[in-house]
Tab-separated table of C-alpha atoms in Angstrom:
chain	number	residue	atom	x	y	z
I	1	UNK	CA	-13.541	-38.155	7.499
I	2	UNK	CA	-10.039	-37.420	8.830
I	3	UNK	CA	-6.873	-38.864	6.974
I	4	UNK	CA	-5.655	-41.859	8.138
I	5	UNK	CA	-2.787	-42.572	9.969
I	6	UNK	CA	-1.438	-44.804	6.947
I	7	UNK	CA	-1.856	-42.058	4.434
I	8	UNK	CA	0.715	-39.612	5.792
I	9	UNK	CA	3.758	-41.334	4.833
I	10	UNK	CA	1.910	-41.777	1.563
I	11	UNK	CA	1.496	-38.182	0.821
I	12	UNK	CA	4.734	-37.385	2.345
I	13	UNK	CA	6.652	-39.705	-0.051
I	14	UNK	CA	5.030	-37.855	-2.970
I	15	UNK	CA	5.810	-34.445	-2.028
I	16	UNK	CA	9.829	-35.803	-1.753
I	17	UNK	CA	9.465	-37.429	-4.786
I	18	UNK	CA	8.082	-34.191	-6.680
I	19	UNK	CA	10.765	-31.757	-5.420
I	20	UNK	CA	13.416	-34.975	-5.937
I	21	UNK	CA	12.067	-35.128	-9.725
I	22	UNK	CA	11.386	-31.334	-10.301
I	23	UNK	CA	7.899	-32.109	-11.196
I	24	UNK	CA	4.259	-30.396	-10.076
I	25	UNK	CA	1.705	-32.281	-8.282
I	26	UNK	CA	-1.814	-31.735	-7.344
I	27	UNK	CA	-3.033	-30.506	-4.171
I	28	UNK	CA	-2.926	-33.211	-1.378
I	29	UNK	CA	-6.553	-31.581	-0.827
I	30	UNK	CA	-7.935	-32.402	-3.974
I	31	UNK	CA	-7.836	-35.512	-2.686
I	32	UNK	CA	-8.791	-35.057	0.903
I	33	UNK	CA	-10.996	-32.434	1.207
I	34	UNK	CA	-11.026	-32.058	4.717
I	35	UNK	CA	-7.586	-32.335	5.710
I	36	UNK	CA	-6.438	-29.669	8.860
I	37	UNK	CA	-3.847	-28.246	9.544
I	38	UNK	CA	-2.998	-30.559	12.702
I	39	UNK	CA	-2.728	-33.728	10.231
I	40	UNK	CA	-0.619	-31.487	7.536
I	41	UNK	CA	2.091	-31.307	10.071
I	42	UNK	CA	1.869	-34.784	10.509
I	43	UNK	CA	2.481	-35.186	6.778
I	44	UNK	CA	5.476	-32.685	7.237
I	45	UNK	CA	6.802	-34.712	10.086
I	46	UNK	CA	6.795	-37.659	7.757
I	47	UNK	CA	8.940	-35.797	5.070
I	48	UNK	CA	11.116	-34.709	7.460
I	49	UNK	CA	11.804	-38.399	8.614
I	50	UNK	CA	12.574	-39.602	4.797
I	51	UNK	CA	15.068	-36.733	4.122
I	52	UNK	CA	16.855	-37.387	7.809
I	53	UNK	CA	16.785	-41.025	6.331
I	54	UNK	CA	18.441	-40.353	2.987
I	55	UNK	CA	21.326	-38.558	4.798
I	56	UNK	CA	20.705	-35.219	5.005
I	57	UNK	CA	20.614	-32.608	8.224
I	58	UNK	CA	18.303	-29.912	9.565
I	59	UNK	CA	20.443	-27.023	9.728
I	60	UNK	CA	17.555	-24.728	10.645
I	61	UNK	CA	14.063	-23.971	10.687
I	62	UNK	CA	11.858	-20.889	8.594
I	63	UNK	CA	8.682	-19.239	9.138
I	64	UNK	CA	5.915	-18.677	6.608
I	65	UNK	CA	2.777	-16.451	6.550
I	66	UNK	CA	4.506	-13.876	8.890
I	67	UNK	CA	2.321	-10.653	7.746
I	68	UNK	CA	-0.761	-9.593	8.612
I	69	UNK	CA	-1.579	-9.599	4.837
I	70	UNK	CA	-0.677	-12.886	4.325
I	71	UNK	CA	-2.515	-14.077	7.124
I	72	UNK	CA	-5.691	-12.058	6.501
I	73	UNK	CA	-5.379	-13.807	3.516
I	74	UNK	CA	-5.525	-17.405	4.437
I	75	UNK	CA	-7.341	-16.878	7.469
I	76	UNK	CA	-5.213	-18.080	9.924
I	77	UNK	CA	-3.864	-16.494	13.321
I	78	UNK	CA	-0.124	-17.925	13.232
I	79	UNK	CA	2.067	-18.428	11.156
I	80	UNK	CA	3.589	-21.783	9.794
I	81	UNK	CA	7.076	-23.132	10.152
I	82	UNK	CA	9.114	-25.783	8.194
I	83	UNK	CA	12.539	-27.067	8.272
I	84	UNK	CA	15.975	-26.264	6.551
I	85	UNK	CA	18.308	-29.117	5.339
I	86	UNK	CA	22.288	-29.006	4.136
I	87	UNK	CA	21.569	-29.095	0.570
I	88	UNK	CA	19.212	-26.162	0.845
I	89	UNK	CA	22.017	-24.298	1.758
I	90	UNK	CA	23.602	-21.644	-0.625
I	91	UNK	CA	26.744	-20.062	-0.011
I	92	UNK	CA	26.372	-15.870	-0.610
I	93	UNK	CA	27.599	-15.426	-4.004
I	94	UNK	CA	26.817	-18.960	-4.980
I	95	UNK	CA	25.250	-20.324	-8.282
I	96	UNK	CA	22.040	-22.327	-8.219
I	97	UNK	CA	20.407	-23.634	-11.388
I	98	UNK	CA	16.823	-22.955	-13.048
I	99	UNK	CA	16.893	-26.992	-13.413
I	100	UNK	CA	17.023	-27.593	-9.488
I	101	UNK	CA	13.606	-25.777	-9.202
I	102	UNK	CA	9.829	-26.546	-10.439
I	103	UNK	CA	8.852	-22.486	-10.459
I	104	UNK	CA	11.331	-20.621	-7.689
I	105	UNK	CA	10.690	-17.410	-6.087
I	106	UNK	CA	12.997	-15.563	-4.423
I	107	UNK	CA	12.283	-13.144	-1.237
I	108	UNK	CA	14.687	-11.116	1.188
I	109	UNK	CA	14.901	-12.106	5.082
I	110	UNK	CA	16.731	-11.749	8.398
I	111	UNK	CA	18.021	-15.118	9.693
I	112	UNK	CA	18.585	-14.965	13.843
I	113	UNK	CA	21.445	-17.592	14.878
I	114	UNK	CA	20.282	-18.297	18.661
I	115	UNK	CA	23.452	-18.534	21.285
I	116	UNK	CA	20.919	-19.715	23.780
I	117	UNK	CA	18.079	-22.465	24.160
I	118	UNK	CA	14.460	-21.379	23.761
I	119	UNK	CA	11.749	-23.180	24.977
I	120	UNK	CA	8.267	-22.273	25.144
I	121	UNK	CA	5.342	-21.723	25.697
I	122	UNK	CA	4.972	-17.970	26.083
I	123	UNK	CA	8.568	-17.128	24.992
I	124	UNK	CA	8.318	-13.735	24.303
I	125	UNK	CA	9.964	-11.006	21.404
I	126	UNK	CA	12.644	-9.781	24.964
I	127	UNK	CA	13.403	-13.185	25.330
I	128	UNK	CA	14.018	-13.866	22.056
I	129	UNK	CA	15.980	-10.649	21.539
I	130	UNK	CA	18.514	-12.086	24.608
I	131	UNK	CA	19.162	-15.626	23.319
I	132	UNK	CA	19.641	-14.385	19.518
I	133	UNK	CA	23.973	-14.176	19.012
I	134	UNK	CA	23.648	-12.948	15.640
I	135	UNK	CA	21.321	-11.708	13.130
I	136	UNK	CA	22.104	-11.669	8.980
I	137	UNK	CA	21.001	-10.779	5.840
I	138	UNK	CA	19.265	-14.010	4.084
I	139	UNK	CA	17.374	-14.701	0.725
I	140	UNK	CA	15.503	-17.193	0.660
I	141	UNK	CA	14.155	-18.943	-2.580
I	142	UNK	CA	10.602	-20.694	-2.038
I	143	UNK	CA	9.558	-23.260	-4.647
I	144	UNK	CA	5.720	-25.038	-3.593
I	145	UNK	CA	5.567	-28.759	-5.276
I	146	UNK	CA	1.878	-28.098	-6.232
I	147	UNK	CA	0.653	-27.120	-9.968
I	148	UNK	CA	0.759	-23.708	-10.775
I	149	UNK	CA	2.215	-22.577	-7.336
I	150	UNK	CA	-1.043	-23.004	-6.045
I	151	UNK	CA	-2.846	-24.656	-2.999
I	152	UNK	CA	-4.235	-24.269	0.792
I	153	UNK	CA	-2.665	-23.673	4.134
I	154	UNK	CA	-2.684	-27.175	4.960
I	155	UNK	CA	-1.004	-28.238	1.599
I	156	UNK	CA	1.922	-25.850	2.083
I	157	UNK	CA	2.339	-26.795	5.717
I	158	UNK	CA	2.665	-30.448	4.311
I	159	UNK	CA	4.935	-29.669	1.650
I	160	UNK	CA	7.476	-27.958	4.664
I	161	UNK	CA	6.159	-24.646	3.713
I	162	UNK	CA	7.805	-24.454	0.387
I	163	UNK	CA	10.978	-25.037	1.566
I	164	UNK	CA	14.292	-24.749	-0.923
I	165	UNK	CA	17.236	-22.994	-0.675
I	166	UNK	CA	18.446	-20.194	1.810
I	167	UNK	CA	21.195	-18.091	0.863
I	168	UNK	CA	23.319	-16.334	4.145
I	169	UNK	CA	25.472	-13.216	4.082
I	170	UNK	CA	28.986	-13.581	5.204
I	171	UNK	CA	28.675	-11.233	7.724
I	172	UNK	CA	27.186	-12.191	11.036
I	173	UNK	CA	26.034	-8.808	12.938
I	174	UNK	CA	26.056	-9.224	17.201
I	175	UNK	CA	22.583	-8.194	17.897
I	176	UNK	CA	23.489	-6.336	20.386
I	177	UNK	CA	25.754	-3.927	18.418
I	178	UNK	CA	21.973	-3.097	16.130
I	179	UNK	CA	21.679	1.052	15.994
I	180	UNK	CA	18.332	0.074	15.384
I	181	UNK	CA	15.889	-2.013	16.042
I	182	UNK	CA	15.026	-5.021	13.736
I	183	UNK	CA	11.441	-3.621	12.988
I	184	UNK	CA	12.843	-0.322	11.610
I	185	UNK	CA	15.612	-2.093	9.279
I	186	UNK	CA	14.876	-1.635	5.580
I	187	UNK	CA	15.236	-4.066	3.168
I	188	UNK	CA	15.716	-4.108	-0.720
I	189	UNK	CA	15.755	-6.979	-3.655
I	190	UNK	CA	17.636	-5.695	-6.801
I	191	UNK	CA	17.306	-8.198	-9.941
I	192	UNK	CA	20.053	-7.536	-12.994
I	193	UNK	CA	20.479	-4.351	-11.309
I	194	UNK	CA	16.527	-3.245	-11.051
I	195	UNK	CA	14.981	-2.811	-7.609
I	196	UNK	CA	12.182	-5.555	-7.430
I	197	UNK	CA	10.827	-5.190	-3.832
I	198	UNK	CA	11.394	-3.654	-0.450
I	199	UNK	CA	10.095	-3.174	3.127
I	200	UNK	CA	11.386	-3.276	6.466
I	201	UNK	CA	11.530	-5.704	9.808
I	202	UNK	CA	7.937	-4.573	10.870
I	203	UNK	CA	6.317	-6.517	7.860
I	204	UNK	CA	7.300	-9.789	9.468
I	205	UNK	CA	4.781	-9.873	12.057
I	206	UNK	CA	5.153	-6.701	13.490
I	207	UNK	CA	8.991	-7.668	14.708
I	208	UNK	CA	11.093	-10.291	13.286
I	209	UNK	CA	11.990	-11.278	16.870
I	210	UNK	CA	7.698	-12.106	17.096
I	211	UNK	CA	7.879	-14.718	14.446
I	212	UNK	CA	11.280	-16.319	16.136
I	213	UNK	CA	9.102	-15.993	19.277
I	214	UNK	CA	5.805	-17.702	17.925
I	215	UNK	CA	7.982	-20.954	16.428
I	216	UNK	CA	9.177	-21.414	20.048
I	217	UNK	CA	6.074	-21.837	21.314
I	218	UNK	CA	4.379	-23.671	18.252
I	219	UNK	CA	7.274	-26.304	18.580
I	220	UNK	CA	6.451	-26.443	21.963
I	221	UNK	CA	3.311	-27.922	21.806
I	222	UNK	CA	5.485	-30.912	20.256
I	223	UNK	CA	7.700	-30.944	23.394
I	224	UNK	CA	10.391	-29.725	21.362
I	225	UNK	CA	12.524	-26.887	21.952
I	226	UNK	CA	15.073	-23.963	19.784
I	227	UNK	CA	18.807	-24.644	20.687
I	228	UNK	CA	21.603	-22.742	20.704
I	229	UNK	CA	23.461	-22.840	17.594
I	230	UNK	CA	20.116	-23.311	15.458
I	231	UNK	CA	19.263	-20.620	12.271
I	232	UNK	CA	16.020	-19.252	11.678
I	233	UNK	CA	15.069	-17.306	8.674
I	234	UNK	CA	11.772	-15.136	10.055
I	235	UNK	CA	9.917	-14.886	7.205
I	236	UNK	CA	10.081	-12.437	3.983
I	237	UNK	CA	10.206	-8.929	4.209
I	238	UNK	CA	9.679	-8.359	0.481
I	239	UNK	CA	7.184	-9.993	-1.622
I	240	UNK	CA	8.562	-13.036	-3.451
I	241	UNK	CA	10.000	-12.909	-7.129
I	242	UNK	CA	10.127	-15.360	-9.925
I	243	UNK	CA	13.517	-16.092	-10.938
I	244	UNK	CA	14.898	-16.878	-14.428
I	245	UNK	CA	17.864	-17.946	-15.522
I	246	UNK	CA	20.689	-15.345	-16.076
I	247	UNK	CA	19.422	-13.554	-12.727
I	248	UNK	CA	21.617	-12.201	-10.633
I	249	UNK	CA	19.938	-11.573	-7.294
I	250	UNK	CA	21.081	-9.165	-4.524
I	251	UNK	CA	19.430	-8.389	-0.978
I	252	UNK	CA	20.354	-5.394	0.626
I	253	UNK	CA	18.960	-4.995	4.436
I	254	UNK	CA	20.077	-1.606	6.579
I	255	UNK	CA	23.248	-2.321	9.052
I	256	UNK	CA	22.748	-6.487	8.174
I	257	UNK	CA	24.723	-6.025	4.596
I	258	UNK	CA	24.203	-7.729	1.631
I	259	UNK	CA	23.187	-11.191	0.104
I	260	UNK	CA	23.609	-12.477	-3.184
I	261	UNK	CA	23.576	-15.074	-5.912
I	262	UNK	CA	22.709	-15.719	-9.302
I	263	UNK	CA	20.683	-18.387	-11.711
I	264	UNK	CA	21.698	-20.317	-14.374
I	265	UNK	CA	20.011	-22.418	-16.794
């Protein structure tokens, strides 16, 4: 039997609450076994509403599941989005604290700032590539809300795909001044110094400029629409690393620059 209408805002309030508190919670499928993925962005839209309502601002959006490993692995054929809010937002060679976090991980992206509207359906990688201004180096720090780091695709979705904090080089690269093209850029996360991960553009579904591309058209089966002026961080190019306090965290991507910050207790 479906979820009720009544139960979103239910579930909704106690994924805020958890990442509010700092505290784990159980799957939102151990208790409904059957829930999609259709009604888990229903439960995101929900959470979205509450933080809008305590004050705060979307200041972007983020992809998840954006390889094809990833995606093999959960069995889907897109990937997911969630949404960015002001106090996820991390200057580049900023502080953030082990405290503000239930289990963190850390990964290394490009973020495209869009100069022009995009509205789907079938907005494709070229169009993309012509309304994208600028492109920069980004890491951002994931931290799920369920026990152990663990759940489904629809429990992630609902929990605004593990949104946290997003970190944003200082430097803002015109796309159109790229040597290369996003898919060939390599990318590097050093830890204290120690190389942790790397890969390059083509790991985020094939083209960074895809994932911007699928969003646009997923949002568009709300009616809703990219604008000019929005971020959106594509999706990690490295695998994801726990973070500890007394890290200090750099992301190096080819042409982009770097990214930084570290943790304290």
């Amino acid at each position: 039997m479906a979820v009720k209408v009544r139960h979103y805002r239910k579930f909704a309030e106690l994924l805020n609450e958890a990442e509010y508190e700092k505290r784990e919670i159980t799957r939102i499928t151990e208790d409904i076994l059957d829930l999609s993925v259709e009604e888990s962005y229903k439960i995101q839209k929900e959470l979205i509403k509450i933080k809008i309502n305590s004050g705060h601002r979307i200041i972007g959006s983020k992809m998840g599941l954006t390889s094809q490993t990833k995606m093999t692995q959960m069995n889907v054929k897109e990937p997911i989005y969630g949404y960015l809010f002001d106090y996820m937002f991390v200057p580049s060679g900023g502080v953030v604290h082990l405290s503000e976090f239930i289990h963190p991980k850390v990964e290394v992206e490009i973020a495209f700032i869009l100069g022009e509207d995009l509205e789907g359906p079938n907005v494709t990688r070229t169009q993309v590539l012509s309304a994208t201004k600028y492109v920069a180096p980004a890491l951002e720090i994931i931290d799920s809300r369920y026990k152990d780091f663990k759940f489904t695709l629809p429990d992630v979705v609902a929990d605004n795909a593990s949104s946290s904090r997003v970190v944003i080089g200082s430097t803002l690269t015109p796309i159109h001044t790229l040597k290369i093209d996003l898919d060939l850029i390599g990318a590097a996360l050093y830890i204290n110094g120690e190389l942790k991960a790397c890969g390059a553009g083509a790991a985020v579904f094939n083209h960074p400029a895809n994932s911007a591309a699928a969003l646009a058209n997923m949002l568009a089966r709300k009616g809703e629409r990219l604008k000019a002026g929005d971020m959106i961080l594509t999706g990690g190019i490295t695998e994801a690393i726990n973070l500890t306090a007394g890290d200090t965290v750099i992301g190096q991507l080819d042409q982009l620059g770097d990214v930084s910050f570290s943790v304290k207790e």
